């Protein structure tokens, strides 16, 4: 079986190699060649690997996706679908880059004026116009892309976004990267690079949307380099087609005293996997990882996170929540490493799951690897159902059963949504939760939320 | 307002069904305050739960009429919107939902049911603040999660605050005095007394007489072995305080033995 996907993608690579972005740049071709070699060795992950024990990719062995190499050859995207998706997902007060089936769509994008020292744009364009800058941004550690799908992205990536901030530069408005899938049977390989100089600040919303129940594969890789004292917020919103496949890796390196916040919201896809890792590689870093996965039908959501405390005085807070209905499945694996010498690390992790049906299932696993002695680490996980006493109490106050249920579901998710500062996005995420809220009340508005 | 006739209720405990109420009769008219007293296990709280529509209780015989119509077929939320309010013996904590959010949603649900427009934000806040003062509660409690981290006294006061905001037709207070110190008891009693009106009926479910020092009932009933064993005026409560429940229970058993079919 395994040879199916492997041979297919190796064949596609051989056929398209000469037309991939930056094909004339030897350093880039070397990176791609090394990546496809890694893929040839690895193939797709299987459930025999510990990290993929609960996420079975055999569907990706059976379903082989087209790969389209360059923009010139590519004219198949559905503009009407793209525009409809844009209307649905556009966010006010953001710098917006839209990608359709993996390619930058300048006509749908909108970037307001940026402060001096801030650059954002299409990665393929950057490779074409300023390859020396692209070379810096793409100079990453292949070790972090050790699984077959990450290697596939490194070999095939055709476009994506870069956000490059000089030291001290802050972008006030979030950068909204909207990836729209319009075509059946296509694999796209977005690559996103974020580099923030010392003291720089940015919020990046990485957003995937697809509709019409199209079957396709998104295989994305995001690299974030947070300079000393930088503040980077990354918000992932996954709203792929209900039949789409979504595999993504988000890897962050944190310099001294940097603050990194990751928020991952997973709603779509038939099978979705996020690997989110941050390495606190200098002193005094702060990392906050939060997430919410919402499953129904036969959806499968997997979050594997890794917080690597490599140096002293790091703080990390992790909160993941899941709401699972029908026969949906979720996996949460929270790895926390405290390296030797990373003294006075303070790490807390929790994962809470709400099962709305008997058929739903979650596999949750903390994975703490602590090699230092002067540390504070705590973790906790719960799996439960809606509380009958709470439901009754709300109904006894006049809320109907469906609303009482909805309110408890929203209340469960409230602390993950609360930290999203973009009010429009927060409200939209709230509407993606199952269950209705009391009429005329709107979302659990901020002023009506409890203060903690 | 409320008429209970020959009510028999069993509680569903999974494999077994245990009879709790065995032929309870009670009539409470508008403007009246009735106290239901009785020893532990006599069925006081069961009565309160059945009236509020809690699942797990099975009515095997009898009927309950509220304002002349069958109450037992209505789901709990309809009962609430129709003006029945139960102050819970153990108010439930609801993390993630602010107190004020629940108050607003509950009031809106009832007003909508009555065909009234919802209150705008300012009017609503003014109403809630007035009721807060009545209950001597700090405004900050509005913005905390419902009952979460509240002290025992705060929880009970919060129940009465909800009652004051919702202005029910029939209020049932289930052991509202339990766990209250004397100052909190006075505050709760003042809140309840302020709610007394010719249009409103109240049922105070209580084990002890001390709440009745502060809220003077029109009628006192003693529940024993699942039925009203004895009824009287407020002086009955004092007699119970003096003599305990034993003599009433003994009497109830005799009557039950005689009445059993």
XYZ file of C-alpha atoms in Angstrom:
713
model
C 0.000 0.000 0.000
C 2.653 2.479 1.073
C 4.253 2.540 -2.327
C 1.075 4.030 -3.796
C 1.445 7.515 -2.381
C 5.223 7.408 -2.386
C 5.546 6.510 -6.042
C 2.823 8.912 -7.023
C 4.407 11.956 -5.380
C 7.942 11.004 -6.400
C 6.639 10.794 -9.958
C 4.917 14.151 -9.704
C 8.098 15.699 -8.343
C 10.192 14.372 -11.204
C 7.661 15.703 -13.680
C 7.316 19.165 -12.113
C 10.740 19.778 -10.616
C 11.847 22.127 -13.366
C 8.761 24.305 -13.077
C 8.500 24.731 -9.302
C 8.964 28.223 -7.849
C 12.628 29.227 -7.965
C 13.616 26.338 -10.191
C 16.514 28.351 -11.514
C 17.975 28.854 -8.032
C 20.431 26.080 -7.233
C 20.177 26.540 -3.440
C 16.418 26.162 -3.602
C 16.569 23.132 -5.839
C 19.010 21.578 -3.388
C 16.505 22.133 -0.581
C 13.729 20.597 -2.639
C 15.864 17.654 -3.701
C 16.901 16.976 -0.116
C 13.258 17.161 0.922
C 11.991 14.755 -1.691
C 14.769 12.397 -0.685
C 13.563 12.570 2.901
C 10.071 11.856 1.669
C 11.303 8.916 -0.398
C 12.823 7.487 2.754
C 9.897 8.229 5.046
C 6.776 7.870 2.955
C 3.568 8.914 4.644
C 3.417 8.401 8.396
C 1.735 5.207 9.530
C 0.028 4.217 12.757
C 3.104 2.167 13.602
C 4.797 5.453 14.478
C 4.065 6.578 18.025
C 3.183 10.121 16.943
C 0.631 8.820 14.466
C -0.775 5.977 16.496
C -4.310 7.342 16.551
C -4.342 9.102 13.190
C -4.588 6.773 10.281
C -3.504 8.236 6.953
C -4.332 5.194 4.878
C -6.966 7.287 3.062
C -4.073 9.361 1.709
C -2.479 6.214 0.371
C -5.626 5.386 -1.546
C -6.556 8.864 -2.659
C -3.761 10.373 -4.709
C -3.938 14.088 -5.327
C -2.862 16.107 -8.331
C 0.040 18.424 -7.968
C 0.208 21.549 -10.064
C 3.597 23.139 -10.248
C 3.466 26.710 -11.381
C 1.078 29.588 -11.709
C 1.366 29.965 -15.472
C 0.195 26.456 -16.106
C -2.432 26.793 -13.501
C -5.700 28.331 -14.556
C -8.148 25.858 -13.131
C -9.267 27.597 -9.994
C -12.843 28.554 -9.638
C -12.968 32.296 -9.336
C -16.648 32.320 -8.405
C -15.968 29.916 -5.557
C -12.965 31.930 -4.453
C -14.958 35.150 -4.378
C -17.782 33.545 -2.492
C -15.370 32.150 0.078
C -13.675 35.515 0.364
C -17.004 37.238 1.035
C -17.681 34.684 3.726
C -14.306 34.811 5.416
C -12.909 38.313 4.952
C -12.130 40.102 8.213
C -12.288 43.839 8.796
C -9.193 45.757 9.750
C -6.661 43.239 8.571
C -3.964 43.079 5.931
C -5.227 40.309 3.720
C -3.385 37.939 1.440
C -5.590 35.455 -0.368
C -4.339 32.211 -1.850
C -6.521 30.137 -4.115
C -5.639 26.470 -4.359
C -2.245 27.371 -2.990
C -1.473 30.319 -5.275
C -1.373 33.964 -4.349
C -4.342 35.869 -5.768
C -3.359 39.546 -5.801
C -6.773 40.600 -7.088
C -8.458 39.271 -3.979
C -5.820 40.538 -1.586
C -5.585 43.840 0.169
C -2.640 45.198 2.084
C -2.981 48.643 3.600
C 0.094 50.732 4.175
C 2.643 49.061 6.382
C 5.156 50.682 8.683
C 8.697 51.004 7.366
C 10.565 47.793 7.998
C 7.503 45.596 7.622
C 7.141 43.417 4.575
C 4.494 40.927 3.734
C 3.702 39.193 0.501
C 3.773 36.108 -1.657
C 6.677 33.790 -1.046
C 6.816 32.763 -4.731
C 7.070 36.398 -5.725
C 9.811 36.949 -3.185
C 11.777 34.026 -4.606
C 11.399 35.510 -8.075
C 12.266 39.099 -7.197
C 14.596 38.956 -4.205
C 15.989 35.454 -3.960
C 18.642 36.475 -1.426
C 15.947 37.445 1.104
C 14.011 34.289 0.282
C 17.152 32.253 0.899
C 17.420 33.683 4.424
C 13.769 33.014 5.177
C 13.836 29.484 3.827
C 17.039 28.534 5.573
C 15.450 26.272 8.129
C 16.373 23.228 10.031
C 15.160 20.178 8.137
C 15.128 18.192 11.378
C 11.905 19.943 12.273
C 10.365 18.611 9.091
C 11.092 15.049 9.864
C 7.778 13.559 8.876
C 6.881 12.618 5.344
C 4.182 15.219 4.841
C 6.370 18.079 6.047
C 9.060 16.832 3.690
C 6.512 16.753 0.896
C 5.689 20.382 1.578
C 9.370 21.340 1.520
C 9.737 19.591 -1.842
C 6.572 20.847 -3.500
C 5.715 24.219 -1.971
C 4.624 26.523 -4.740
C 3.545 29.614 -2.879
C 2.654 30.951 0.507
C 3.286 34.028 2.548
C 6.177 35.735 4.192
C 5.996 38.285 6.952
C 9.280 39.931 7.658
C 9.589 42.575 10.359
C 12.715 44.570 11.098
C 13.639 45.036 14.767
C 11.175 47.157 16.720
C 8.537 47.193 14.001
C 4.951 46.510 15.011
C 2.071 45.834 12.647
C -1.072 46.994 14.365
C -3.629 45.179 12.236
C -3.516 41.391 12.028
C -2.218 39.816 8.835
C -4.956 37.594 7.496
C -3.695 34.786 5.287
C -6.710 33.195 3.677
C -6.187 29.922 1.825
C -9.195 28.985 -0.237
C -9.602 25.580 -1.844
C -11.816 25.480 -4.902
C -10.761 22.358 -6.759
C -11.369 18.672 -6.309
C -8.486 16.250 -6.092
C -5.766 18.847 -5.795
C -2.952 18.898 -3.280
C -1.673 22.300 -2.244
C 1.469 22.960 -0.263
C 1.337 26.393 1.337
C 4.443 27.597 3.086
C 4.416 30.480 5.517
C 7.441 32.168 6.969
C 7.275 34.718 9.749
C 10.413 36.482 10.877
C 10.214 39.142 13.548
C 13.271 41.111 14.561
C 14.029 42.033 18.146
C 11.087 43.717 19.815
C 8.858 43.435 16.750
C 5.163 42.619 17.026
C 2.718 40.907 14.738
C -0.490 38.916 14.718
C -0.947 36.415 11.920
C -4.249 34.718 11.186
C -3.664 31.637 9.080
C -7.026 30.643 7.752
C -8.042 27.684 5.588
C -11.429 27.503 3.952
C -13.056 25.200 1.478
C -16.603 24.399 0.614
C -18.860 22.212 -1.478
C -17.528 19.115 0.217
C -14.624 19.011 -2.207
C -12.007 16.349 -1.532
C -8.503 17.786 -1.575
C -5.333 17.899 0.481
C -3.786 20.873 2.191
C -0.265 20.160 3.384
C 1.003 23.318 5.040
C 4.144 24.289 6.888
C 4.602 27.466 8.895
C 7.900 28.651 10.325
C 8.021 31.421 12.876
C 11.180 33.043 14.079
C 10.514 35.317 17.064
C 13.425 37.653 17.787
C 14.509 38.777 21.234
C 11.627 40.425 23.031
C 9.349 40.000 20.010
C 5.644 39.352 20.458
C 4.086 37.044 17.924
C 0.494 35.858 17.938
C -0.485 33.131 15.529
C -4.127 32.234 15.028
C -4.926 29.177 12.984
C -8.469 28.814 11.727
C -9.161 25.540 9.951
C -12.459 25.493 8.096
C -11.630 23.122 5.293
C -14.301 21.302 3.312
C -15.960 18.574 5.366
C -14.303 16.036 3.066
C -10.943 17.754 2.774
C -7.676 16.572 4.303
C -5.593 19.047 6.261
C -2.097 18.362 7.545
C -0.074 21.196 8.984
C 3.055 21.899 10.934
C 3.710 25.142 12.773
C 7.217 25.467 14.158
C 8.399 28.413 16.191
C 11.787 29.387 17.500
C 11.812 31.882 20.332
C 14.732 34.167 21.173
C 15.268 35.688 24.610
C 12.252 37.217 26.364
C 10.032 36.703 23.346
C 6.335 36.016 23.714
C 4.592 33.619 21.404
C 0.873 32.882 21.474
C -0.656 30.185 19.323
C -4.394 29.719 18.956
C -5.585 26.804 16.882
C -9.238 26.420 15.925
C -10.185 23.284 14.064
C -13.656 22.936 12.606
C -13.399 21.447 9.121
C -11.902 18.550 7.238
C -12.574 14.846 7.377
C -9.089 14.356 8.747
C -7.057 17.201 10.148
C -3.746 17.170 11.906
C -1.782 20.037 13.401
C 1.716 19.715 14.732
C 2.421 22.855 16.710
C 5.823 23.203 18.278
C 7.705 26.011 19.895
C 11.237 25.986 21.179
C 12.112 28.433 23.923
C 15.740 28.554 23.001
C 16.837 31.492 25.120
C 16.070 32.728 28.613
C 12.859 34.344 29.784
C 10.559 33.275 26.974
C 6.835 32.984 27.277
C 4.713 30.631 25.205
C 0.983 30.290 25.251
C -0.673 27.526 23.264
C -4.422 27.378 23.079
C -6.761 25.433 20.897
C -10.290 24.352 20.253
C -11.362 21.434 18.091
C -14.975 20.860 17.181
C -15.960 17.594 15.555
C -19.131 16.031 14.244
C -20.050 13.311 11.777
C -16.979 11.152 11.336
C -14.439 13.970 11.520
C -11.007 13.323 12.933
C -9.024 16.133 14.594
C -5.495 15.660 15.830
C -3.348 18.187 17.651
C 0.187 17.286 18.553
C 1.876 20.101 20.402
C 5.385 20.418 21.697
C 6.750 23.086 24.005
C 10.490 22.753 24.310
C 11.970 24.623 27.253
C 15.618 24.663 26.254
C 16.800 27.493 28.484
C 16.008 28.802 31.992
C 13.137 30.966 33.194
C 10.689 30.044 30.494
C 6.960 30.119 31.091
C 4.409 28.171 29.119
C 0.649 27.901 29.401
C -1.308 25.481 27.340
C -5.080 25.065 27.163
C -6.791 22.879 24.595
C -10.471 22.105 24.502
C -12.560 19.800 22.367
C -16.265 19.542 21.608
C -17.085 16.257 19.900
C -20.412 15.065 18.588
C -21.647 12.044 16.618
C -18.844 9.606 15.815
C -16.095 12.199 15.636
C -12.638 11.522 16.998
C -9.973 13.720 18.442
C -6.406 13.291 19.488
C -4.534 15.636 21.759
C -0.900 14.990 22.527
C 0.802 17.666 24.576
C 4.508 17.239 24.822
C 6.472 19.460 27.190
C 10.224 19.167 27.329
C 12.323 20.813 30.015
C 15.931 20.436 28.965
C 18.811 20.018 31.420
C 19.652 23.453 32.782
C 16.282 24.983 31.895
C 15.821 25.825 35.564
C 12.903 27.835 36.896
C 10.740 26.707 34.056
C 7.059 27.134 34.772
C 4.826 25.026 32.548
C 1.135 24.284 32.819
C -0.949 22.254 30.460
C -4.582 21.296 30.377
C -6.872 19.577 27.936
C -10.620 19.373 28.450
C -13.069 17.528 26.269
C -16.812 17.646 26.016
C -18.413 14.624 24.396
C -21.896 15.321 23.077
C -22.630 11.785 21.986
C -21.827 8.250 23.015
C -20.090 7.638 19.688
C -17.545 10.438 20.053
C -14.075 9.608 21.262
C -10.940 11.392 22.338
C -7.413 10.239 22.991
C -5.639 12.719 25.209
C -2.101 12.336 26.393
C 0.244 14.645 28.240
C 3.872 13.885 27.586
C 6.168 15.578 30.043
C 9.907 15.118 29.723
C 11.606 16.953 32.529
C 15.382 16.967 32.806
C 15.812 19.869 35.219
C 14.997 19.909 38.940
C 13.995 23.462 39.809
C 10.829 23.579 37.739
C 7.087 23.824 38.130
C 5.118 21.668 35.746
C 1.478 20.745 35.961
C -0.914 19.058 33.649
C -4.477 17.858 33.664
C -6.963 16.347 31.271
C -10.674 15.738 31.485
C -13.272 14.071 29.305
C -16.914 14.617 30.183
C -20.435 15.238 29.043
C -22.815 18.126 29.458
C -23.760 18.333 33.103
C -27.384 17.299 33.739
C -27.689 19.502 36.823
C -26.526 22.548 34.897
C -28.898 21.810 32.039
C -31.795 21.506 34.443
C -30.845 24.662 36.316
C -30.840 26.681 33.104
C -34.160 25.190 32.014
C -35.639 25.934 35.425
C -34.753 29.552 34.695
C -36.699 29.507 31.435
C -34.102 28.541 28.815
C -35.287 25.798 26.486
C -33.321 22.557 26.315
C -31.538 23.357 23.044
C -30.522 26.802 24.260
C -29.382 25.478 27.617
C -27.207 22.963 25.780
C -25.861 25.614 23.432
C -25.098 27.970 26.276
C -23.154 25.296 28.144
C -21.184 24.416 25.016
C -20.330 28.066 24.394
C -19.479 28.520 28.054
C -17.161 25.527 27.855
C -15.300 27.094 24.938
C -15.446 30.647 26.253
C -11.992 30.798 27.780
C -10.349 29.681 24.544
C -12.265 32.238 22.475
C -11.830 35.069 24.935
C -8.187 35.678 24.084
C -8.942 36.380 20.433
C -8.708 40.134 20.376
C -10.140 40.653 16.872
C -13.829 41.010 17.780
C -15.084 40.106 14.317
C -13.077 36.900 14.241
C -14.061 36.025 17.798
C -17.733 36.428 16.959
C -17.391 34.327 13.832
C -15.564 31.550 15.663
C -18.347 31.564 18.222
C -20.951 30.948 15.531
C -19.035 27.847 14.443
C -19.683 26.145 17.749
C -22.591 23.720 17.824
C -25.705 24.774 19.687
C -27.632 27.977 19.740
C -27.387 30.810 22.224
C -30.346 32.560 23.831
C -32.225 34.652 21.319
C -31.343 38.327 21.050
C -28.224 37.759 23.098
C -25.720 37.275 20.283
C -22.410 35.677 21.162
C -21.377 35.434 24.757
C -20.504 39.095 24.570
C -17.385 40.140 26.330
C -19.092 42.310 28.893
C -21.370 39.410 29.725
C -18.528 36.988 30.152
C -17.363 36.277 33.630
C -14.121 37.881 34.645
C -11.592 35.377 35.801
C -52.883 29.450 42.060
C -51.652 25.935 42.836
C -53.705 22.868 43.517
C -52.144 19.501 44.213
C -54.452 16.539 44.430
C -53.546 13.077 45.632
C -50.013 13.344 44.260
C -47.998 10.133 44.191
C -44.392 10.335 43.069
C -41.654 7.745 42.871
C -38.026 8.512 42.335
C -36.245 6.592 39.665
C -33.031 5.182 41.138
C -31.991 3.129 38.166
C -33.028 -0.391 39.093
C -35.510 0.527 41.801
C -38.376 2.975 41.969
C -38.825 4.364 45.454
C -42.163 5.960 46.381
C -41.645 9.376 47.998
C -44.933 11.222 47.826
C -47.999 9.130 48.642
C -51.159 11.079 48.179
C -50.244 14.683 48.827
C -52.960 17.336 48.763
C -52.195 21.034 48.896
C -53.874 24.224 47.741
C -52.055 27.556 47.710
C -53.925 30.689 46.713
C -52.621 33.931 45.262
C -51.168 36.215 47.883
C -50.550 33.353 50.301
C -47.315 32.147 51.828
C -47.259 28.511 52.842
C -44.535 26.781 54.764
C -43.906 23.101 54.191
C -42.036 21.593 57.048
C -41.060 18.089 57.881
C -38.270 15.799 58.882
C -35.498 14.762 56.524
C -36.677 12.270 53.934
C -40.326 13.252 54.249
C -40.489 14.329 50.606
C -40.175 18.133 50.925
C -37.490 18.554 48.296
C -39.131 15.987 46.031
C -42.236 18.142 46.014
C -40.155 21.182 45.085
C -38.414 19.293 42.268
C -41.631 17.838 40.896
C -43.187 21.291 40.741
C -40.133 22.613 38.865
C -40.119 19.677 36.441
C -36.891 17.937 37.370
C -36.268 14.696 35.479
C -36.025 11.444 37.400
C -39.304 11.800 39.281
C -42.271 9.779 38.117
C -45.789 10.888 38.946
C -47.741 7.672 39.363
C -51.053 9.212 40.411
C -52.720 12.504 41.133
C -52.557 15.877 39.467
C -51.128 19.347 39.840
C -53.033 22.336 38.569
C -51.290 25.675 38.185
C -53.663 28.561 37.528
C -56.274 25.961 36.629
C -54.227 24.064 34.030
C -52.296 20.808 34.194
C -48.746 21.610 35.202
C -47.158 18.189 34.958
C -47.114 17.978 31.163
C -45.059 21.152 30.804
C -41.265 21.060 30.385
C -39.319 22.920 33.074
C -38.634 25.951 30.889
C -42.326 26.476 30.145
C -43.134 26.294 33.837
C -40.476 28.919 34.490
C -41.816 31.174 31.745
C -45.328 30.705 33.078
C -44.132 32.168 36.344
C -42.952 29.300 38.521
C -39.626 29.853 40.217
C -37.692 27.351 42.288
C -34.945 28.669 44.516
C -32.652 25.648 44.596
C -31.458 24.106 47.814
C -28.116 23.582 46.086
C -27.694 26.301 43.446
C -25.672 24.996 40.523
C -22.347 26.483 39.461
C -22.090 27.300 35.764
C -18.535 28.200 34.774
C -18.239 30.363 31.686
C -21.665 31.979 31.973
C -21.765 35.330 33.715
C -24.481 35.828 36.283
C -25.829 38.826 34.417
C -25.970 36.856 31.177
C -28.212 34.222 32.736
C -30.398 36.878 34.354
C -30.869 38.602 31.018
C -31.503 35.397 29.079
C -33.992 34.176 31.688
C -35.852 37.470 31.834
C -35.962 37.733 28.039
C -37.296 34.189 27.751
C -40.131 34.935 30.168
C -40.960 38.307 28.613
C -41.013 36.819 25.147
C -43.320 34.068 26.379
C -45.681 36.744 27.702
C -45.505 38.642 24.433
C -43.580 41.527 25.950
C -40.647 43.308 24.336
C -37.233 42.591 25.794
C -35.805 45.214 28.097
C -33.083 47.346 26.608
C -29.655 47.169 28.167
C -30.054 50.288 30.309
C -33.469 49.397 31.710
C -32.276 45.882 32.391
C -29.213 47.070 34.253
C -31.259 49.560 36.285
C -33.669 46.775 37.247
C -30.898 44.398 38.240
C -29.059 47.029 40.254
C -32.181 47.843 42.238
C -32.625 44.174 43.077
C -28.946 43.864 43.983
C -29.375 46.580 46.577
C -32.359 44.735 47.984
C -30.241 41.607 48.371
C -27.227 43.604 49.608
C -25.093 42.008 46.932
C -22.016 43.510 45.370
C -22.311 44.460 41.720
C -19.171 42.486 40.932
C -21.162 39.275 41.465
C -23.035 40.063 38.263
C -19.908 39.590 36.229
C -18.754 36.416 37.879
C -19.735 33.016 36.553
C -23.082 31.844 37.889
C -22.535 30.663 41.479
C -18.932 29.710 40.746
C -16.803 30.295 43.813
C -19.753 31.894 45.599
C -20.006 31.311 49.342
C -23.034 29.389 50.602
C -24.716 32.643 51.600
C -23.931 34.293 48.267
C -25.469 31.384 46.392
C -28.699 31.591 48.358
C -28.853 35.357 47.961
C -28.233 34.911 44.266
C -31.261 32.635 44.035
C -33.424 35.295 45.631
C -31.868 37.901 43.337
C -32.974 35.820 40.354
C -36.412 35.521 41.873
C -36.584 39.275 42.399
C -35.601 39.933 38.776
C -37.958 37.320 37.317
C -40.917 38.285 39.541
C -42.616 34.870 39.465
C -46.264 34.142 40.190
C -45.394 31.122 42.272
C -42.102 30.971 44.126
C -40.887 27.785 45.765
C -37.975 28.209 48.125
C -36.298 24.885 48.830
C -34.378 25.011 52.121
C -33.270 28.513 51.333
C -32.366 29.014 54.990
C -29.962 26.097 55.188
C -26.351 27.097 55.479
C -27.125 30.761 56.153
C -25.764 32.686 59.099
C -28.189 34.943 60.891
C -27.255 38.099 58.969
C -27.619 36.383 55.609
C -30.879 34.854 56.765
C -32.229 38.326 57.484
C -31.168 39.607 54.086
C -32.811 36.666 52.344
C -35.966 37.060 54.447
C -36.131 40.780 53.679
C -35.817 39.977 49.994
C -38.596 37.440 50.197
C -40.838 39.714 52.248
C -40.350 42.496 49.728
C -41.682 40.112 47.099
C -44.892 39.337 48.929
C -47.853 40.598 46.997
C -51.542 39.811 46.565
C -50.789 38.338 43.124
C -47.950 36.092 44.194
C -47.949 32.769 45.984
C -44.973 31.396 47.860
C -44.054 28.019 49.234
C -41.265 27.878 51.765
C -39.803 24.411 52.135
C -37.862 24.265 55.356
C -36.699 21.919 58.033
C -36.379 24.508 60.776
C -38.666 27.078 62.184
C -36.108 29.900 62.264
C -36.822 31.147 58.727
C -40.416 31.583 59.815
C -39.289 34.026 62.495
C -38.527 36.352 59.646
C -41.100 35.357 57.046
C -44.491 34.882 58.613
C -46.436 32.224 56.703
C -50.183 32.158 56.312
C -50.278 28.376 56.597
C -47.896 25.754 57.879
C -48.014 22.153 56.670
C -46.137 19.228 58.036
C -45.064 16.627 55.531
C -44.541 13.122 56.847
C -44.253 9.869 54.949
C -45.143 11.516 51.681
C -48.314 13.349 52.631
C -49.481 16.373 54.526
C -49.901 15.060 58.033
C -50.941 18.254 59.697
C -51.805 21.806 58.713
C -52.248 24.895 60.784
C -51.443 28.538 61.247
C -48.008 30.013 62.020
C -48.308 28.831 65.611
C -47.883 25.245 64.350
C -44.295 25.993 63.452
C -43.585 27.028 67.004
C -45.165 23.885 68.328
C -42.969 21.795 66.008
C -39.923 23.656 67.235
C -40.897 22.754 70.779
C -42.067 19.164 70.303
C -40.109 17.989 67.240
C -41.539 15.964 64.379
C -41.906 12.597 66.102
C -45.509 12.976 67.215
C -46.636 14.145 63.781
C -44.866 11.263 62.079
C -46.490 8.763 64.428
C -49.861 10.277 63.664
C -49.175 10.178 59.932
C -48.322 6.502 60.076
C -51.624 5.745 61.816
C -53.561 7.688 59.215
C -51.612 6.095 56.366
C -52.323 2.624 57.732
C -56.011 3.439 57.904
C -56.165 5.051 54.472
C -54.193 2.447 52.549
C -56.368 0.709 49.960
